[in-house]
Amino acid sequence: MSSALLAIGRRRTTAERRRDRERDIIRATRELFDERGSIDAQIDDIAKRVGINKALIYRHFAGKEELFALTLVDYLGELDARLQEVDNPRRAPLNRLKALSEVFVDFCLEFPAFTDCAMSLLRRTGEELFGEITEPVMITLGTAMAAALNRIAVVLEAGQRSGAFAKADTAYLANHLYTQTLGSLHMARVGLIVSSGKPGHPVVHHAEVATVRATAITATLATAVGRFAYEVPKKAQRARRPGDKS
């Protein structure tokens, strides 16, 4: 075998070893996230889990944020697979969207670190993200997000064609529903509801997870239905005659 072919073989083996190491690091990061229920994992913890020096992690990733972004990609891949399992084009759009919303909300409840990770990236501006994450990883993250978001957008389009959903930019609305759900699930994480009590003494209540879940799903459906949600009651009110009993 020529020296040129041997060199190519060595390069390929090195590239494969690098990819395997990166997968090991991402897998260890997710394991720590899932064990702790949050993204409270330090580079030292991750390196120890993999059995490497933490300096090696920075040879594979630009920094902690980039590693977390790729861990989010791992979550998104699993989420999209679950969405695909329940997505049935034969269903009515509202029922189809409900099924997807239930899977998404339950995924957030099962993996609270996914919500933390997603919200952590959403809090950053595009400029900040590009300062912390390399372009190839940003493309990988965007592709993973687009897979799940496009699945929602397709259902929204079907609902708009059938007249079940109000007309809206489906790409924007899919992103809005993604962000809206992540934000609402934070109540399940915090577990607290604040209301007014005596002056200077707010009342803190416990937030039931089942209530947060049901509200998040209902909010998704109501947002998709849009103006129809309040136009129908108005029409019903106009149809009622003066003096009619409730």
Short mmCIF file of C-alpha atoms in Angstrom, two decimals:
data_model
loop_
_atom_site.label_atom_id
_atom_site.label_comp_id
_atom_site.label_asym_id
_atom_site.label_seq_id
_atom_site.Cartn_x
_atom_site.Cartn_y
_atom_site.Cartn_z
CA MET A 1 0.00 0.00 0.00
CA SER A 2 1.39 3.41 -0.95
CA SER A 3 2.36 5.96 1.71
CA ALA A 4 -0.34 8.31 0.34
CA LEU A 5 -3.07 5.72 0.95
CA LEU A 6 -1.71 4.97 4.41
CA ALA A 7 -1.83 8.68 5.23
CA ILE A 8 -5.46 8.90 4.07
CA GLY A 9 -6.30 5.88 6.21
CA ARG A 10 -4.67 7.46 9.25
CA ARG A 11 -6.53 10.74 8.67
CA ARG A 12 -9.84 8.90 8.37
CA THR A 13 -9.17 6.98 11.56
CA THR A 14 -8.25 10.19 13.37
CA ALA A 15 -11.47 11.86 12.15
CA GLU A 16 -13.51 8.89 13.31
CA ARG A 17 -11.85 8.95 16.72
CA ARG A 18 -12.59 12.65 16.98
CA ARG A 19 -16.27 12.14 16.15
CA ASP A 20 -16.50 9.29 18.66
CA ARG A 21 -14.95 11.47 21.36
CA GLU A 22 -17.35 14.30 20.60
CA ARG A 23 -20.31 11.91 20.83
CA ASP A 24 -18.99 10.61 24.16
CA ILE A 25 -18.75 14.15 25.52
CA ILE A 26 -22.25 15.10 24.36
CA ARG A 27 -23.66 11.85 25.77
CA ALA A 28 -21.98 12.49 29.13
CA THR A 29 -23.29 16.06 29.18
CA ARG A 30 -26.83 14.91 28.60
CA GLU A 31 -26.52 12.19 31.22
CA LEU A 32 -25.51 14.80 33.79
CA PHE A 33 -28.31 17.12 32.69
CA ASP A 34 -30.90 14.37 33.04
CA GLU A 35 -29.56 13.16 36.39
CA ARG A 36 -29.62 16.67 37.88
CA GLY A 37 -32.73 17.88 36.09
CA SER A 38 -30.99 21.07 35.02
CA ILE A 39 -28.01 22.32 33.02
CA ASP A 40 -25.97 22.65 36.20
CA ALA A 41 -22.98 20.75 34.88
CA GLN A 42 -19.43 22.05 34.87
CA ILE A 43 -16.77 21.16 32.33
CA ASP A 44 -14.86 19.40 35.10
CA ASP A 45 -17.90 17.18 35.81
CA ILE A 46 -18.30 16.32 32.13
CA ALA A 47 -14.62 15.54 31.66
CA LYS A 48 -14.64 13.30 34.73
CA ARG A 49 -17.69 11.43 33.41
CA VAL A 50 -15.95 10.79 30.07
CA GLY A 51 -12.63 10.02 31.75
CA ILE A 52 -10.58 12.72 30.03
CA ASN A 53 -8.78 15.92 30.92
CA LYS A 54 -11.07 18.94 30.63
CA ALA A 55 -8.56 20.58 28.28
CA LEU A 56 -9.50 17.97 25.68
CA ILE A 57 -13.10 19.20 25.70
CA TYR A 58 -11.95 22.61 24.51
CA ARG A 59 -10.17 20.92 21.61
CA HIS A 60 -13.53 19.64 20.39
CA PHE A 61 -15.85 22.52 21.32
CA ALA A 62 -15.41 26.28 21.26
CA GLY A 63 -16.72 26.51 24.80
CA LYS A 64 -19.41 25.48 27.24
CA GLU A 65 -22.21 27.17 25.28
CA GLU A 66 -21.29 25.29 22.11
CA LEU A 67 -21.30 21.98 23.98
CA PHE A 68 -24.68 22.82 25.48
CA ALA A 69 -26.01 23.75 22.03
CA LEU A 70 -25.01 20.35 20.66
CA THR A 71 -26.56 18.66 23.68
CA LEU A 72 -29.76 20.53 22.82
CA VAL A 73 -29.46 19.10 19.29
CA ASP A 74 -29.44 15.63 20.87
CA TYR A 75 -32.64 16.45 22.78
CA LEU A 76 -34.28 17.91 19.67
CA GLY A 77 -33.53 14.79 17.67
CA GLU A 78 -35.30 12.64 20.25
CA LEU A 79 -38.19 15.12 20.47
CA ASP A 80 -38.73 15.11 16.71
CA ALA A 81 -38.74 11.31 16.67
CA ARG A 82 -41.50 11.32 19.29
CA LEU A 83 -43.46 13.95 17.37
CA GLN A 84 -43.21 11.84 14.23
CA GLU A 85 -44.64 8.82 16.06
CA VAL A 86 -47.91 10.61 16.89
CA ASP A 87 -48.25 12.85 13.84
CA ASN A 88 -51.09 11.55 11.67
CA PRO A 89 -52.04 13.62 8.58
CA ARG A 90 -55.44 11.90 8.52
CA ARG A 91 -56.46 13.57 11.76
CA ALA A 92 -58.31 16.86 11.90
CA PRO A 93 -55.74 19.68 12.24
CA LEU A 94 -56.89 20.61 15.77
CA ASN A 95 -56.55 17.02 17.00
CA ARG A 96 -53.26 16.67 15.17
CA LEU A 97 -51.87 19.81 16.80
CA LYS A 98 -53.15 18.67 20.19
CA ALA A 99 -51.26 15.38 19.86
CA LEU A 100 -48.04 17.20 18.95
CA SER A 101 -48.50 19.67 21.78
CA GLU A 102 -49.05 16.90 24.31
CA VAL A 103 -45.83 15.18 23.23
CA PHE A 104 -43.86 18.43 23.38
CA VAL A 105 -45.17 19.40 26.83
CA ASP A 106 -44.62 15.90 28.22
CA PHE A 107 -41.08 15.89 26.81
CA CYS A 108 -40.36 19.17 28.63
CA LEU A 109 -41.75 17.71 31.86
CA GLU A 110 -39.77 14.49 31.47
CA PHE A 111 -36.53 16.32 30.66
CA PRO A 112 -36.53 19.64 32.53
CA ALA A 113 -32.90 20.16 31.54
CA PHE A 114 -34.07 20.34 27.92
CA THR A 115 -36.27 23.31 28.84
CA ASP A 116 -33.37 24.93 30.72
CA CYS A 117 -31.00 24.39 27.81
CA ALA A 118 -33.43 25.72 25.21
CA MET A 119 -34.36 28.76 27.31
CA SER A 120 -30.69 29.50 28.01
CA LEU A 121 -30.01 29.82 24.28
CA LEU A 122 -33.22 31.78 23.63
CA ARG A 123 -32.17 34.42 26.15
CA ARG A 124 -29.16 35.28 24.01
CA THR A 125 -29.20 37.55 20.98
CA GLY A 126 -28.05 36.26 17.62
CA GLU A 127 -24.88 38.31 17.93
CA GLU A 128 -24.10 36.79 21.32
CA LEU A 129 -24.68 33.27 20.03
CA PHE A 130 -22.38 33.73 17.06
CA GLY A 131 -19.76 35.02 19.48
CA GLU A 132 -19.97 31.82 21.54
CA ILE A 133 -20.87 29.16 18.98
CA THR A 134 -19.11 28.41 15.70
CA GLU A 135 -21.04 28.66 12.44
CA PRO A 136 -21.10 24.90 11.71
CA VAL A 137 -22.64 24.22 15.13
CA MET A 138 -25.16 27.04 14.64
CA ILE A 139 -26.19 25.40 11.36
CA THR A 140 -26.51 22.02 13.09
CA LEU A 141 -28.64 23.57 15.85
CA GLY A 142 -30.80 25.46 13.36
CA THR A 143 -31.38 22.31 11.32
CA ALA A 144 -32.45 20.35 14.40
CA MET A 145 -34.84 23.10 15.49
CA ALA A 146 -36.26 23.47 11.98
CA ALA A 147 -37.20 19.77 11.84
CA ALA A 148 -39.54 20.03 14.82
CA LEU A 149 -40.77 23.53 13.97
CA ASN A 150 -41.57 22.58 10.38
CA ARG A 151 -43.65 19.65 11.62
CA ILE A 152 -45.78 22.14 13.58
CA ALA A 153 -45.91 24.59 10.68
CA VAL A 154 -47.26 21.89 8.34
CA VAL A 155 -50.14 21.22 10.75
CA LEU A 156 -50.84 24.94 11.07
CA GLU A 157 -50.98 25.24 7.28
CA ALA A 158 -53.42 22.32 7.09
CA GLY A 159 -55.59 23.96 9.73
CA GLN A 160 -55.58 27.27 7.88
CA ARG A 161 -56.55 25.59 4.61
CA SER A 162 -59.46 23.83 6.31
CA GLY A 163 -60.60 27.03 8.00
CA ALA A 164 -60.03 25.67 11.51
CA PHE A 165 -57.13 28.05 12.25
CA ALA A 166 -56.86 31.78 11.68
CA LYS A 167 -54.53 32.92 8.91
CA ALA A 168 -51.02 33.70 10.13
CA ASP A 169 -47.39 33.29 9.14
CA THR A 170 -46.96 29.61 9.99
CA ALA A 171 -43.17 29.80 10.38
CA TYR A 172 -43.51 32.66 12.86
CA LEU A 173 -46.39 30.97 14.67
CA ALA A 174 -44.51 27.67 15.01
CA ASN A 175 -41.58 29.52 16.58
CA HIS A 176 -43.97 31.43 18.82
CA LEU A 177 -45.64 28.23 20.04
CA TYR A 178 -42.22 26.66 20.72
CA THR A 179 -41.13 29.64 22.80
CA GLN A 180 -44.52 30.04 24.47
CA THR A 181 -44.55 26.42 25.61
CA LEU A 182 -41.00 26.55 26.95
CA GLY A 183 -41.83 29.68 28.92
CA SER A 184 -45.04 28.30 30.37
CA LEU A 185 -43.33 25.09 31.47
CA HIS A 186 -41.06 27.21 33.65
CA MET A 187 -44.02 27.41 36.05
CA ALA A 188 -43.79 23.66 36.46
CA ARG A 189 -40.09 24.04 37.31
CA VAL A 190 -40.60 26.85 39.81
CA GLY A 191 -43.79 25.32 41.19
CA LEU A 192 -45.04 28.60 42.59
CA ILE A 193 -47.93 30.96 41.86
CA VAL A 194 -47.91 34.45 43.35
CA SER A 195 -51.09 36.41 44.05
CA SER A 196 -52.01 39.46 46.10
CA GLY A 197 -52.86 39.11 49.76
CA LYS A 198 -52.74 41.70 52.49
CA PRO A 199 -50.84 44.88 51.56
CA GLY A 200 -47.16 44.06 51.58
CA HIS A 201 -47.82 40.35 51.98
CA PRO A 202 -48.15 38.53 48.63
CA VAL A 203 -49.51 34.99 48.76
CA VAL A 204 -47.52 32.12 47.29
CA HIS A 205 -49.37 29.00 46.14
CA HIS A 206 -48.17 25.67 44.82
CA ALA A 207 -48.54 25.17 41.05
CA GLU A 208 -49.89 21.74 40.17
CA VAL A 209 -47.97 20.14 37.30
CA ALA A 210 -51.19 18.75 35.80
CA THR A 211 -52.65 22.27 35.69
CA VAL A 212 -49.53 23.71 34.06
CA ARG A 213 -49.58 20.88 31.50
CA ALA A 214 -53.25 21.35 30.60
CA THR A 215 -52.90 25.14 30.37
CA ALA A 216 -49.84 24.92 28.10
CA ILE A 217 -51.62 22.58 25.69
CA THR A 218 -54.79 24.68 25.72
CA ALA A 219 -52.77 27.83 25.07
CA THR A 220 -51.19 26.23 21.99
CA LEU A 221 -54.57 25.29 20.54
CA ALA A 222 -56.09 28.68 21.35
CA THR A 223 -53.18 30.49 19.71
CA ALA A 224 -53.56 28.42 16.55
CA VAL A 225 -57.33 28.97 16.42
CA GLY A 226 -56.61 32.66 16.83
CA ARG A 227 -59.38 35.17 16.21
CA PHE A 228 -61.95 32.39 15.74
CA ALA A 229 -61.74 31.78 19.48
CA TYR A 230 -63.44 35.11 20.21
CA GLU A 231 -65.35 35.65 16.97
CA VAL A 232 -67.60 32.62 17.57
CA PRO A 233 -68.76 33.78 21.02
CA LYS A 234 -69.44 37.26 19.61
CA LYS A 235 -71.59 35.79 16.84
CA ALA A 236 -73.45 33.69 19.39
CA GLN A 237 -74.10 36.79 21.49
CA ARG A 238 -75.44 38.71 18.50
CA ALA A 239 -77.72 35.80 17.64
CA ARG A 240 -79.34 35.90 21.05
CA ARG A 241 -82.47 38.01 21.31
CA PRO A 242 -83.03 40.58 24.05
CA GLY A 243 -84.72 38.91 26.97
CA ASP A 244 -83.44 35.43 26.14
CA LYS A 245 -82.51 33.44 29.22
CA SER A 246 -78.95 32.16 29.61
#
